[in-house]
C-alpha atoms as an extended CHARMM CRD file, in Angstrom:
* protein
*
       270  EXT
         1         1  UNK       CA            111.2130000000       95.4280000000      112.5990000000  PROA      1               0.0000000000
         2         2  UNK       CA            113.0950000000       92.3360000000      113.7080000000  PROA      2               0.0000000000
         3         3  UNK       CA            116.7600000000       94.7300000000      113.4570000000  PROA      3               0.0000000000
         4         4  UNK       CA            115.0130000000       97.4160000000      116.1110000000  PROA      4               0.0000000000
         5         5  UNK       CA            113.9870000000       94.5450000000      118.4310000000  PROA      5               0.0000000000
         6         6  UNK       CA            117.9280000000       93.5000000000      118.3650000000  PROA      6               0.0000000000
         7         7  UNK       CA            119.1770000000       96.6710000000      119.2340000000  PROA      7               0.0000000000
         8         8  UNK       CA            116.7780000000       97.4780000000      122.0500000000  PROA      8               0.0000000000
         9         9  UNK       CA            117.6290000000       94.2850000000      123.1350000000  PROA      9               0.0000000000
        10        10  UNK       CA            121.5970000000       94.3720000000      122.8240000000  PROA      10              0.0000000000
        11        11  UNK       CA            121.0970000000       98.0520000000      124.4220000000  PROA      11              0.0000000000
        12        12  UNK       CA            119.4650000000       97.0750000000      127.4560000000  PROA      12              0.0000000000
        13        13  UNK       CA            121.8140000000       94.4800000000      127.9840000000  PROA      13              0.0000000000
        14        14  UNK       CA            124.5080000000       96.1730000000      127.8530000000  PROA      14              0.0000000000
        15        15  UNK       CA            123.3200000000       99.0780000000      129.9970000000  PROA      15              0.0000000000
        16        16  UNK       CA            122.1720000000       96.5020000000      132.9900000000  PROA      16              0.0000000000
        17        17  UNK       CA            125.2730000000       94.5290000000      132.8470000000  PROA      17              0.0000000000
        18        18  UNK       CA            127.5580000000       97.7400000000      132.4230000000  PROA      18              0.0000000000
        19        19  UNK       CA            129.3300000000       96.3150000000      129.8570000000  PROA      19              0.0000000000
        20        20  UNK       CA            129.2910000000       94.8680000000      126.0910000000  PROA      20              0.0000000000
        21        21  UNK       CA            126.3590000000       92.6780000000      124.7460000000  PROA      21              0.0000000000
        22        22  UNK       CA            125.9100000000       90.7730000000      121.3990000000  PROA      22              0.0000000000
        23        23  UNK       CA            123.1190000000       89.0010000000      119.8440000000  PROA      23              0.0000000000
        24        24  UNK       CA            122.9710000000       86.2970000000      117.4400000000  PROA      24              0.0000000000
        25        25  UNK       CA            120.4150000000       84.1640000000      115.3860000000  PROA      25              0.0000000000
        26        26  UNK       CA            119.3930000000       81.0050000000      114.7720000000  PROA      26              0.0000000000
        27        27  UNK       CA            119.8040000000       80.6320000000      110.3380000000  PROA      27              0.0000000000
        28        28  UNK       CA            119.1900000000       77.0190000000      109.6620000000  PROA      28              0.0000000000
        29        29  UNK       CA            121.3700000000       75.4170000000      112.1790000000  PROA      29              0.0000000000
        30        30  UNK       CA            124.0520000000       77.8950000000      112.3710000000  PROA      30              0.0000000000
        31        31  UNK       CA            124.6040000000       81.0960000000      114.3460000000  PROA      31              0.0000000000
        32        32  UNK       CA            125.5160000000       84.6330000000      112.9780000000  PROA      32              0.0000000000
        33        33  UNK       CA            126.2180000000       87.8500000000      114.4500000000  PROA      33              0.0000000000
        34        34  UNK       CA            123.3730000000       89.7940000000      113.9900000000  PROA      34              0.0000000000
        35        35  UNK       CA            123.8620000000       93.1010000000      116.4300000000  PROA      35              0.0000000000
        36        36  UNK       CA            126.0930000000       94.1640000000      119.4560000000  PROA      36              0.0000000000
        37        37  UNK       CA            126.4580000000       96.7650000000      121.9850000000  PROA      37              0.0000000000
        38        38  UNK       CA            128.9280000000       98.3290000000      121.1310000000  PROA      38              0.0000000000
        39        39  UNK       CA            128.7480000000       96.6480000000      117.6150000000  PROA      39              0.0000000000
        40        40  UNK       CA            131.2960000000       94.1070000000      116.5900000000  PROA      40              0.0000000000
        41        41  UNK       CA            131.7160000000       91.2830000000      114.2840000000  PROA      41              0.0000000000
        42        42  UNK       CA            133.6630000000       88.9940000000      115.4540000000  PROA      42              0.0000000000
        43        43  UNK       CA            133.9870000000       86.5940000000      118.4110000000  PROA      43              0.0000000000
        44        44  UNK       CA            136.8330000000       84.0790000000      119.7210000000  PROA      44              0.0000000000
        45        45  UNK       CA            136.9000000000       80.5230000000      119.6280000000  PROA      45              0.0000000000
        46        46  UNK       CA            135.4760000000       79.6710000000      122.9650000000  PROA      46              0.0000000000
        47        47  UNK       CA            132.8860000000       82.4700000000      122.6060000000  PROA      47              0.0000000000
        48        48  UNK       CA            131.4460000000       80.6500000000      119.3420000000  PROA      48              0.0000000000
        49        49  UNK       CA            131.3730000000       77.2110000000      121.5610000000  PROA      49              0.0000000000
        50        50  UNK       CA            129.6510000000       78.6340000000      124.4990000000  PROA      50              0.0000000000
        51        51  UNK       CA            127.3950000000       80.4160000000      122.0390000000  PROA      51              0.0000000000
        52        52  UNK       CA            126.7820000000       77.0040000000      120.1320000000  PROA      52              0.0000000000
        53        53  UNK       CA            125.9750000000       75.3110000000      123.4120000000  PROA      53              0.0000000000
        54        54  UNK       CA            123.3650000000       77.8020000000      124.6510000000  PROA      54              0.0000000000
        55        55  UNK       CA            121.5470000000       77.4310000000      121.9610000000  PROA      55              0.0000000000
        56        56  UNK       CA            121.6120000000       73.5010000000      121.0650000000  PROA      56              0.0000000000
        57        57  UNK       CA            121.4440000000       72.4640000000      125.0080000000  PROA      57              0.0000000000
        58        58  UNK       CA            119.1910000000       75.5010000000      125.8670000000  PROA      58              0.0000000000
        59        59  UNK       CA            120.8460000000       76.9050000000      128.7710000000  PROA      59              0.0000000000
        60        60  UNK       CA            123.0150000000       79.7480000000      129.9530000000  PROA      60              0.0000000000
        61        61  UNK       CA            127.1790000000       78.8010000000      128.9940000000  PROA      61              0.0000000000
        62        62  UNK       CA            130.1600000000       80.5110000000      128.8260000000  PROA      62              0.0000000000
        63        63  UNK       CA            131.3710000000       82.9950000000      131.6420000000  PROA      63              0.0000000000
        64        64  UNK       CA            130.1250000000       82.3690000000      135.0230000000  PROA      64              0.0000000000
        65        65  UNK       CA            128.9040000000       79.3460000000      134.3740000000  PROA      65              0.0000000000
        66        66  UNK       CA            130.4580000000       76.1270000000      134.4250000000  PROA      66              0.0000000000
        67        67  UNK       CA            130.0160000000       75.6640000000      131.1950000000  PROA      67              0.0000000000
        68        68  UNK       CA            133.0170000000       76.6680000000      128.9950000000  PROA      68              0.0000000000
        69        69  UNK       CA            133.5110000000       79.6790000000      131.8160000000  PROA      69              0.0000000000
        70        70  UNK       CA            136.7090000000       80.6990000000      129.7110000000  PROA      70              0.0000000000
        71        71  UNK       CA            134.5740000000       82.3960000000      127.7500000000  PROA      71              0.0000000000
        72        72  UNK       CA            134.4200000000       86.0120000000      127.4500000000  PROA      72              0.0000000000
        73        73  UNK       CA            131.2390000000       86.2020000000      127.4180000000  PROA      73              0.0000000000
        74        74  UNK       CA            127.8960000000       85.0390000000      128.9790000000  PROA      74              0.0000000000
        75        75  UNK       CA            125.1650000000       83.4450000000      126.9410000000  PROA      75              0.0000000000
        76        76  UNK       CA            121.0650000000       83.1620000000      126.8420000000  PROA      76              0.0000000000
        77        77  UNK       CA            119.1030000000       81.4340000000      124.8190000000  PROA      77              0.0000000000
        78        78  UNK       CA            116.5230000000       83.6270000000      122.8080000000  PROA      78              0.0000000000
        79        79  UNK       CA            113.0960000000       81.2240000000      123.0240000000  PROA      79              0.0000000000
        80        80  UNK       CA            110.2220000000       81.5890000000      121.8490000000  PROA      80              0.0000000000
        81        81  UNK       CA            107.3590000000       79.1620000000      121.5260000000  PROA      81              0.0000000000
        82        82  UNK       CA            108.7440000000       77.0380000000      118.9880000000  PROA      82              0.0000000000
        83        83  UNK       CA            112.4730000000       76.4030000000      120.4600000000  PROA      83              0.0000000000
        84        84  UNK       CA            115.3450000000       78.6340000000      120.7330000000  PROA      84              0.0000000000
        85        85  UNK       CA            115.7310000000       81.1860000000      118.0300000000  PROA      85              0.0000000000
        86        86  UNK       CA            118.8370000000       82.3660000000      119.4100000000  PROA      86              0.0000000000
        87        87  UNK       CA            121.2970000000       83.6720000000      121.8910000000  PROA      87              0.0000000000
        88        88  UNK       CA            122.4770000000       86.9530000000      123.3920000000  PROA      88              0.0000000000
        89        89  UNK       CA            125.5700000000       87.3670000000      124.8190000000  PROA      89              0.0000000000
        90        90  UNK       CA            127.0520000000       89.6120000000      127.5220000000  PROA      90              0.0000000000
        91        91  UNK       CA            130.0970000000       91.0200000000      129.4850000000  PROA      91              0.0000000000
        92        92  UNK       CA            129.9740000000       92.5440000000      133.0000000000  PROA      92              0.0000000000
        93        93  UNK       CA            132.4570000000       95.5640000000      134.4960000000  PROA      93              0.0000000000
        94        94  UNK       CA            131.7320000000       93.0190000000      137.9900000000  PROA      94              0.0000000000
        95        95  UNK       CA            134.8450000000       91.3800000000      139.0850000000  PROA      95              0.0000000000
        96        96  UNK       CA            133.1350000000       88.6910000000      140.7030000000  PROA      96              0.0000000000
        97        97  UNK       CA            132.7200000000       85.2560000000      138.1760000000  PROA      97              0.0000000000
        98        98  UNK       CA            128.8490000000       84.8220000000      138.7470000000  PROA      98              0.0000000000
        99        99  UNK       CA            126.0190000000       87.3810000000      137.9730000000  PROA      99              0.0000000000
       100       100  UNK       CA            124.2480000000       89.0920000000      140.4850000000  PROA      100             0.0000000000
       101       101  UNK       CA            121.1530000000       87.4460000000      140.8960000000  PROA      101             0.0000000000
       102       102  UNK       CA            119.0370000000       90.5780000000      140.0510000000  PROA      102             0.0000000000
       103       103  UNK       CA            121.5200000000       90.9410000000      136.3910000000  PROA      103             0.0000000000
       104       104  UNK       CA            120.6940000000       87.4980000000      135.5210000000  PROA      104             0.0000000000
       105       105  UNK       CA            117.1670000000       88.2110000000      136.1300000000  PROA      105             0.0000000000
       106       106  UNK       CA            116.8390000000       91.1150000000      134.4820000000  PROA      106             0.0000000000
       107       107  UNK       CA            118.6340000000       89.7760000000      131.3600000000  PROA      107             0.0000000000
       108       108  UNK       CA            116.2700000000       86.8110000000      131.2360000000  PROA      108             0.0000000000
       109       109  UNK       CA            113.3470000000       88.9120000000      131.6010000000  PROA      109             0.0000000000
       110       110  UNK       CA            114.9880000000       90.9300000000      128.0250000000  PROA      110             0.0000000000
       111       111  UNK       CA            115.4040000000       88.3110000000      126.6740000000  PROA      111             0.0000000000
       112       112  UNK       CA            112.1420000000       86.4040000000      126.8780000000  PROA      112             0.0000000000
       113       113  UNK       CA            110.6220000000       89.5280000000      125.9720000000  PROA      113             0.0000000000
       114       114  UNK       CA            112.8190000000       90.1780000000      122.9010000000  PROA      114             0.0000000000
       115       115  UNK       CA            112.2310000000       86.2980000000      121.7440000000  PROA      115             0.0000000000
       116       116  UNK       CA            108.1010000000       87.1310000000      121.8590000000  PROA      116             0.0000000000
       117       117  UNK       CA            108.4040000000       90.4420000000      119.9430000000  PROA      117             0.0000000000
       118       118  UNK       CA            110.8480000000       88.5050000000      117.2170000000  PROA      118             0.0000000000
       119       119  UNK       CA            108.3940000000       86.0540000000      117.2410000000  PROA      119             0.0000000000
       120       120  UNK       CA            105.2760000000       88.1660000000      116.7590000000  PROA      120             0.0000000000
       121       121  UNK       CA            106.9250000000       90.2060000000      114.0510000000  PROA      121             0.0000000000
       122       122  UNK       CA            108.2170000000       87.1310000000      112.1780000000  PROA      122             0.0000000000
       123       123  UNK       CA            103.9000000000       86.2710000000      112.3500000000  PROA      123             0.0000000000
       124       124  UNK       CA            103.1620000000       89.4760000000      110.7690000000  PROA      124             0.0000000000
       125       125  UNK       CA            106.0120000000       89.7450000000      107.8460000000  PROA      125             0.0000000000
       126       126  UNK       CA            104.6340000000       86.0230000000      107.5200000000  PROA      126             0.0000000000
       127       127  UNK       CA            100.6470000000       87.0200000000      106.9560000000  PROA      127             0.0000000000
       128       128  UNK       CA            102.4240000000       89.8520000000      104.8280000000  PROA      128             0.0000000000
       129       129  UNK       CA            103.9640000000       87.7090000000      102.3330000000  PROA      129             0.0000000000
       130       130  UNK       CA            101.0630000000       85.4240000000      102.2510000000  PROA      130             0.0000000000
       131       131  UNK       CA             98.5870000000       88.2040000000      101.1060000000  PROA      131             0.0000000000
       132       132  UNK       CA            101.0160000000       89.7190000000       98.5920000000  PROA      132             0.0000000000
       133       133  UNK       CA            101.3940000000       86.4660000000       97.4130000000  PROA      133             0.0000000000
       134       134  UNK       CA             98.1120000000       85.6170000000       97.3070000000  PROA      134             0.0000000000
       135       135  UNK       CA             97.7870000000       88.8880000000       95.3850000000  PROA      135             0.0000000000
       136       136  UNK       CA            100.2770000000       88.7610000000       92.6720000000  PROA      136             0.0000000000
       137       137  UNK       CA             98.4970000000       85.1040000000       91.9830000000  PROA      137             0.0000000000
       138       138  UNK       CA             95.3580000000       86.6320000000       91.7300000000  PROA      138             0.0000000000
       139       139  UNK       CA             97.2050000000       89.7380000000       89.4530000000  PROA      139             0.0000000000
       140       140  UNK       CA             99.0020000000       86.6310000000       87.5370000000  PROA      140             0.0000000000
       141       141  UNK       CA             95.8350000000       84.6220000000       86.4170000000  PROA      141             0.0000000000
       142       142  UNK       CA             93.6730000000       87.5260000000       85.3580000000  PROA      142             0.0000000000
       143       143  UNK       CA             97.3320000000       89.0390000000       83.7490000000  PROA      143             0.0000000000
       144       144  UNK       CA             97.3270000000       85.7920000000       81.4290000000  PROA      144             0.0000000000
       145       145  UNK       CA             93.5350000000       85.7800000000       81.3400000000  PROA      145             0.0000000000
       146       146  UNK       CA             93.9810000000       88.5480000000       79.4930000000  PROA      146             0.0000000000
       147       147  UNK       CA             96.8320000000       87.9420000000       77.6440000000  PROA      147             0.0000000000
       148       148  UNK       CA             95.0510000000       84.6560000000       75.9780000000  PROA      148             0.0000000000
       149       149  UNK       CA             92.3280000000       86.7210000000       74.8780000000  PROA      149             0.0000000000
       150       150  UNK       CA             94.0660000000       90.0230000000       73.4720000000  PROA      150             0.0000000000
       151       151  UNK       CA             96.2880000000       87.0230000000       71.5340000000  PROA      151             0.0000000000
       152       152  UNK       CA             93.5420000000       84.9000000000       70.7650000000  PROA      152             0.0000000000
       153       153  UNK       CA             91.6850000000       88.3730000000       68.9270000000  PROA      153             0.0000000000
       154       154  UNK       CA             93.9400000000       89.1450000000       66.6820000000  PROA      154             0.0000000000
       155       155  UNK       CA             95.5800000000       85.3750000000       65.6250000000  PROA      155             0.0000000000
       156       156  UNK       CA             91.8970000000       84.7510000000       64.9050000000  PROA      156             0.0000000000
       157       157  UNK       CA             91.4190000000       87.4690000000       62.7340000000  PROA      157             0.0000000000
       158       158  UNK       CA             95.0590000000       86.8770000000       60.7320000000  PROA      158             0.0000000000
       159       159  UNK       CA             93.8140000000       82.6950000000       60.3000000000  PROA      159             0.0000000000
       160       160  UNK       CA             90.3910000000       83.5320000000       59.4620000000  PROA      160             0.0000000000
       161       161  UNK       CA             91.6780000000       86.2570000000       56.8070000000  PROA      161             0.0000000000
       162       162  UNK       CA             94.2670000000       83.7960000000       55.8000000000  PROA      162             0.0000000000
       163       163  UNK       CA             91.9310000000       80.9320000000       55.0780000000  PROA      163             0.0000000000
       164       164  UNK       CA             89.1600000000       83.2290000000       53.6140000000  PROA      164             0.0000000000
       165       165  UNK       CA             92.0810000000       83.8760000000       50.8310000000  PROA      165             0.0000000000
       166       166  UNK       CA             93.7060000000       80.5920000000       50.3350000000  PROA      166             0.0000000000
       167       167  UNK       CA             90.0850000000       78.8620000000       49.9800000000  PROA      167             0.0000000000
       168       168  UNK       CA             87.4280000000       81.7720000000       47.9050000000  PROA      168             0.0000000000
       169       169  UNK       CA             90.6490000000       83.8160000000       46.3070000000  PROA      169             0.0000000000
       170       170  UNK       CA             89.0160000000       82.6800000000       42.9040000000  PROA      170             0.0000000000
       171       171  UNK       CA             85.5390000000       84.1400000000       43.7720000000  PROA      171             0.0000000000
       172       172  UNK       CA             86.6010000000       87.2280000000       45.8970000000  PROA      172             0.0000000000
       173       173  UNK       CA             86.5310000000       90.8890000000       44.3160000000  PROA      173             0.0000000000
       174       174  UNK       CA             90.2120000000       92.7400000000       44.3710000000  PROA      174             0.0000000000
       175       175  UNK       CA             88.1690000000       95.1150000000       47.1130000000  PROA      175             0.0000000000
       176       176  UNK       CA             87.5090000000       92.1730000000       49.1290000000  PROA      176             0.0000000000
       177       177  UNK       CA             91.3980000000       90.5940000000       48.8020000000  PROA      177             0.0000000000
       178       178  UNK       CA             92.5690000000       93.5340000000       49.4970000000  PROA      178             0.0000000000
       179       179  UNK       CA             90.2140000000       94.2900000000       52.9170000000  PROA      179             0.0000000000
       180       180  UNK       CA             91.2060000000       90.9440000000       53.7130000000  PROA      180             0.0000000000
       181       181  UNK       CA             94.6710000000       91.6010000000       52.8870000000  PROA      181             0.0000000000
       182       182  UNK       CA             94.8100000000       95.0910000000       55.6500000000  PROA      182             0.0000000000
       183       183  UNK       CA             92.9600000000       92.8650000000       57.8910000000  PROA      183             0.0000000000
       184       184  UNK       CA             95.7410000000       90.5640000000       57.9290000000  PROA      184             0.0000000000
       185       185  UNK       CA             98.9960000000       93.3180000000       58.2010000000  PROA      185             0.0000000000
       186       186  UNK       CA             96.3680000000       95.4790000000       60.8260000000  PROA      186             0.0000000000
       187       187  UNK       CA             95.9480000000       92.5980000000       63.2840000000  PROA      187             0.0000000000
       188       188  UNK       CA             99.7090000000       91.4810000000       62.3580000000  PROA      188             0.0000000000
       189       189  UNK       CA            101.0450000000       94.7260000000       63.6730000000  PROA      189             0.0000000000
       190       190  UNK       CA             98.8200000000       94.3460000000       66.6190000000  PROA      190             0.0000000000
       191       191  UNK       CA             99.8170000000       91.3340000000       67.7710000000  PROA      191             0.0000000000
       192       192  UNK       CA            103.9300000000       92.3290000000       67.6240000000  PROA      192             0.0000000000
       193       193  UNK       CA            102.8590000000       95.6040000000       69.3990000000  PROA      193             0.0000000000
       194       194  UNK       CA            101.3290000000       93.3270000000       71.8570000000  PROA      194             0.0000000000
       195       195  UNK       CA            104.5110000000       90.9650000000       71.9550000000  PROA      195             0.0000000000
       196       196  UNK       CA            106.7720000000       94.2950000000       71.9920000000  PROA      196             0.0000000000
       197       197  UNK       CA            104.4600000000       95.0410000000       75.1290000000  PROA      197             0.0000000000
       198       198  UNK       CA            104.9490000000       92.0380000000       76.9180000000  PROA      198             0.0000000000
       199       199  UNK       CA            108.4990000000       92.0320000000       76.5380000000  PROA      199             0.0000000000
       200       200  UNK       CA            108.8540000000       95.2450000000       77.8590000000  PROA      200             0.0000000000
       201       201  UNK       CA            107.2870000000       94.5350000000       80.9990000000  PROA      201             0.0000000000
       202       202  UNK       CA            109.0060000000       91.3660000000       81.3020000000  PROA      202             0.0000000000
       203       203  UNK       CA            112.0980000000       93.3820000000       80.9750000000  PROA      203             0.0000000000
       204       204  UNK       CA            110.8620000000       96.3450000000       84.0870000000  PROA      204             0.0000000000
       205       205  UNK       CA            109.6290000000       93.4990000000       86.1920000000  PROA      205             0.0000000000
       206       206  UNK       CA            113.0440000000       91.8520000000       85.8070000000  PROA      206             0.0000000000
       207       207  UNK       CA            114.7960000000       95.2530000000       86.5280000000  PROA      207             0.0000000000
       208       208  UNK       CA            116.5710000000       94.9790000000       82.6760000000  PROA      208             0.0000000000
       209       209  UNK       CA            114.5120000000       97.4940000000       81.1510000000  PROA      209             0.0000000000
       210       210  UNK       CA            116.7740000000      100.4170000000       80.4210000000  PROA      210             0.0000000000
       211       211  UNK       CA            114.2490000000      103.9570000000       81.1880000000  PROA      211             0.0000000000
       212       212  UNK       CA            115.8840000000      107.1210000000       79.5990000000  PROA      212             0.0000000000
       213       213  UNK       CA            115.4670000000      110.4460000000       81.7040000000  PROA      213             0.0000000000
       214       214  UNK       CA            115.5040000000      112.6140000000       78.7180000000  PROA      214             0.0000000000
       215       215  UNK       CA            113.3530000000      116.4240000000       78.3340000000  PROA      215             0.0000000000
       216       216  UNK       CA            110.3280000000      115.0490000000       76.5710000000  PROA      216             0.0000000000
       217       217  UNK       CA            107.6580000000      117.3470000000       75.1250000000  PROA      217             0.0000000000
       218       218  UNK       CA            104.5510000000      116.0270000000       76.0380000000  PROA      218             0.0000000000
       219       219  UNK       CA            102.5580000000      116.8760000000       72.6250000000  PROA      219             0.0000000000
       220       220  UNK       CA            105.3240000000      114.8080000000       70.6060000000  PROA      220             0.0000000000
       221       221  UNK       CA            104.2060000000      111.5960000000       73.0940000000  PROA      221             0.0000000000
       222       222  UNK       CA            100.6240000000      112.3800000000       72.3030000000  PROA      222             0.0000000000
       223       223  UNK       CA            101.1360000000      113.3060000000       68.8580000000  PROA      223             0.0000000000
       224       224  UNK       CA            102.9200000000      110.1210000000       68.2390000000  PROA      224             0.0000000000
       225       225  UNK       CA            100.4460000000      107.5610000000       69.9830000000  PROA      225             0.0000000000
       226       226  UNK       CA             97.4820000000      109.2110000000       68.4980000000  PROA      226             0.0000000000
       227       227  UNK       CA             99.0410000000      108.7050000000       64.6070000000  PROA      227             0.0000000000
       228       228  UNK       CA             99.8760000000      104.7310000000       65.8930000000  PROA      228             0.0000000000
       229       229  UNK       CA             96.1820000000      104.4640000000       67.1580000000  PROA      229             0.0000000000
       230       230  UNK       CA             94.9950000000      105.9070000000       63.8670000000  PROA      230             0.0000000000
       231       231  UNK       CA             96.5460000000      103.2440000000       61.7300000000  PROA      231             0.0000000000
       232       232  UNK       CA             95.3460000000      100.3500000000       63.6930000000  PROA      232             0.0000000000
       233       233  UNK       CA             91.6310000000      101.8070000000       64.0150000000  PROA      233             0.0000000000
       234       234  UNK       CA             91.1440000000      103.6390000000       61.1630000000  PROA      234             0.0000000000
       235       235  UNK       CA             87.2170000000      104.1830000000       61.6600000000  PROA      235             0.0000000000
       236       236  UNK       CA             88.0310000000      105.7750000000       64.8500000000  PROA      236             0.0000000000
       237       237  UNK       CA             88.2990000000      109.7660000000       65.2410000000  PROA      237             0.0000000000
       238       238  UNK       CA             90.3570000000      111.0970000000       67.8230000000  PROA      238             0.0000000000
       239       239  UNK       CA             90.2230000000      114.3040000000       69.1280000000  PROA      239             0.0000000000
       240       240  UNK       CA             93.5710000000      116.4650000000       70.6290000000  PROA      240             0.0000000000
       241       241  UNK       CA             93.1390000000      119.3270000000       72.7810000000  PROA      241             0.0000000000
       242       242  UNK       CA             96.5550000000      119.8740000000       74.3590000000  PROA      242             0.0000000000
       243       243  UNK       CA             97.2100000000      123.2960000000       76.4980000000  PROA      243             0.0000000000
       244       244  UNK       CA             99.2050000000      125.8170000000       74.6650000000  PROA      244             0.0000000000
       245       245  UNK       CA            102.6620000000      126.8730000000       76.5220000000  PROA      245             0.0000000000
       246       246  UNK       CA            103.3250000000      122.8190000000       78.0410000000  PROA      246             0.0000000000
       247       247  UNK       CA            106.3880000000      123.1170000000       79.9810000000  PROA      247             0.0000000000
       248       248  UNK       CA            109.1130000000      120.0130000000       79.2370000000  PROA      248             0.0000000000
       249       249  UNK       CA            109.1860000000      117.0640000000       81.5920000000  PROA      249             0.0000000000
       250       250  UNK       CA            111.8800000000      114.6870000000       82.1360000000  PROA      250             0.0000000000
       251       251  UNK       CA            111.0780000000      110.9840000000       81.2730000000  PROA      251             0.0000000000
       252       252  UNK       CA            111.1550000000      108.4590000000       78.6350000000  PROA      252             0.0000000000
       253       253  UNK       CA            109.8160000000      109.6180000000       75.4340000000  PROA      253             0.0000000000
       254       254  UNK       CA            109.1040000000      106.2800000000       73.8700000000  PROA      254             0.0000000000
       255       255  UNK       CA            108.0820000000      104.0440000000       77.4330000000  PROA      255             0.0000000000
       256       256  UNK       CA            105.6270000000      107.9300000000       77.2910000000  PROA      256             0.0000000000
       257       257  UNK       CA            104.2280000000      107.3250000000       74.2540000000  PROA      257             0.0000000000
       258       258  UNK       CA            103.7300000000      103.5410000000       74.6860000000  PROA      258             0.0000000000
       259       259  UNK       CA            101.8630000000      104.2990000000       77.7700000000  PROA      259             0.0000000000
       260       260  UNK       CA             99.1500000000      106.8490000000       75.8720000000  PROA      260             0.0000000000
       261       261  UNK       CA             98.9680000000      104.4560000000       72.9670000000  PROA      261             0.0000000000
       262       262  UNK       CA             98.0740000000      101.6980000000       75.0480000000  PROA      262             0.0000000000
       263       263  UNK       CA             95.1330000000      103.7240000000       76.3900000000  PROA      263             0.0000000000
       264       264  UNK       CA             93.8050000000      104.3790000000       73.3550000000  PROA      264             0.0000000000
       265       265  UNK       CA             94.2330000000      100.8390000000       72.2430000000  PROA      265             0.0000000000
       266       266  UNK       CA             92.2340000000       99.8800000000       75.4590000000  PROA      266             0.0000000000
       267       267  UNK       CA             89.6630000000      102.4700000000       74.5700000000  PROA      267             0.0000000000
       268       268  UNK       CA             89.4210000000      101.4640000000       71.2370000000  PROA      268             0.0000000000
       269       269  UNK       CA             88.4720000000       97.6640000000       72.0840000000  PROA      269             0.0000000000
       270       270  UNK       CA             86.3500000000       98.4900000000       75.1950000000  PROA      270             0.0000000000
């Protein structure tokens, strides 16, 4: 993680230089204090124009150098292979204005190693997103493959029922009006079930859904989703075999029983 690099890297620096360090990064054209040895949020007015300057002319400013030396502290570019991504910043217990030669080595060795590793991990969080990306695509087309077919079903069912009636109603029997008839409130109540569904997951994907974590008993959840399943497929038989002595569990009763009647609705069309 980026945050682990910066604190290895604002520990080191303070530990060679024997005194405080701080680190910040490049966010579209404008610096901000992202970690510090000890930690610390805020800088002074010279400290910010030094900083500024290390970064936009990329080279060392501030203390001991003769740029903006009233500084408090001295600053280093971060660079990596695209430009400067940053700068980190450090104070010295040395009384002398310039940095040993072996300190400003040693702090530009951290700090070209720091900008590689940033750079690296930014790669792989980069090839992360792209594949869960690429993912959730692939999960979004066959999601509203899907969808257009389990809507498609039953709107073609209600129409064709629909039309069936307005057009023969003369020379249909009452048996046949009134199959056609439960074909029409059957797929009817599918279809809002299915809308009801989509909604709700439109809802949890959104964070909005509101889950209850109530003491369900499992056999009401089944119980419940098997008599829903049993008015939409009528020529089905189900069977229930549910252990005897069940203990509670907590959860939501009705997301529960939405979940087991949607796998019997899946098992009923495949």
């Amino acid at each position: 993680k980026i945050d682990d690099i910066l604190w290895l890297l604002a520990a080191q620096s303070a530990a060679v230089t024997k005194g405080q360090s701080i680190i910040l990064m490049d966010d579209s054209g404008e610096l901000s204090i992202e970690s510090g040895w000890p930690p610390q949020d805020t800088l002074g007015t010279a400290d910010w124009a030094a900083a500024r300057w290390a970064l936009r002319k990329v080279e060392p400013a501030g203390h001991s150098t003769e740029t903006m030396p009233s500084a408090v502290f001295h600053f280093r570019p971060l660079i990596s292979s695209v430009g400067p991504i940053g700068v980190l910043g450090v104070t010295s217990d040395d009384a002398e204005d310039v940095l040993p030669t072996t300190t400003a080595s040693a702090l530009q060795s951290f700090a070209d190693q720091a900008a590689i590793a940033i750079e690296r991990t930014r790669l792989v969080e980069r090839a992360a997103k792209a594949a869960t990306d690429a993912e959730n695509e692939r999960l979004r087309n066959a999601l509203l493959s899907s969808v257009s077919h389990d809507l498609r079903t039953p709107l073609a069912s209600i129409l064709g029922s629909a039309t069936s009636l307005r057009q023969f109603a003369d020379r249909l029997s009452t048996q046949d009006r009134d199959d056609l008839l439960a074909t029409i409130e059957e797929e009817a109540t599918r279809l809002s079930a299915f809308v009801a569904n989509l909604l709700d997951m439109t809802r949890l994907e959104a964070g909005a859904l509101d889950i209850r974590r109530d003491w369900v008993d499992v056999r009401d959840a089944i119980n419940g989703a098997v008599a829903r399943s049993a008015k939409l497929c009528p020529r089905r038989r189900i069977g229930i075999d549910i252990e005897a002595g069940l203990p509670l569990i907590r959860g939501d009763a009705v997301l529960l029983e939405q979940v087991l009647f949607n796998l019997l609705d899946n098992a009923n069309k495949y």
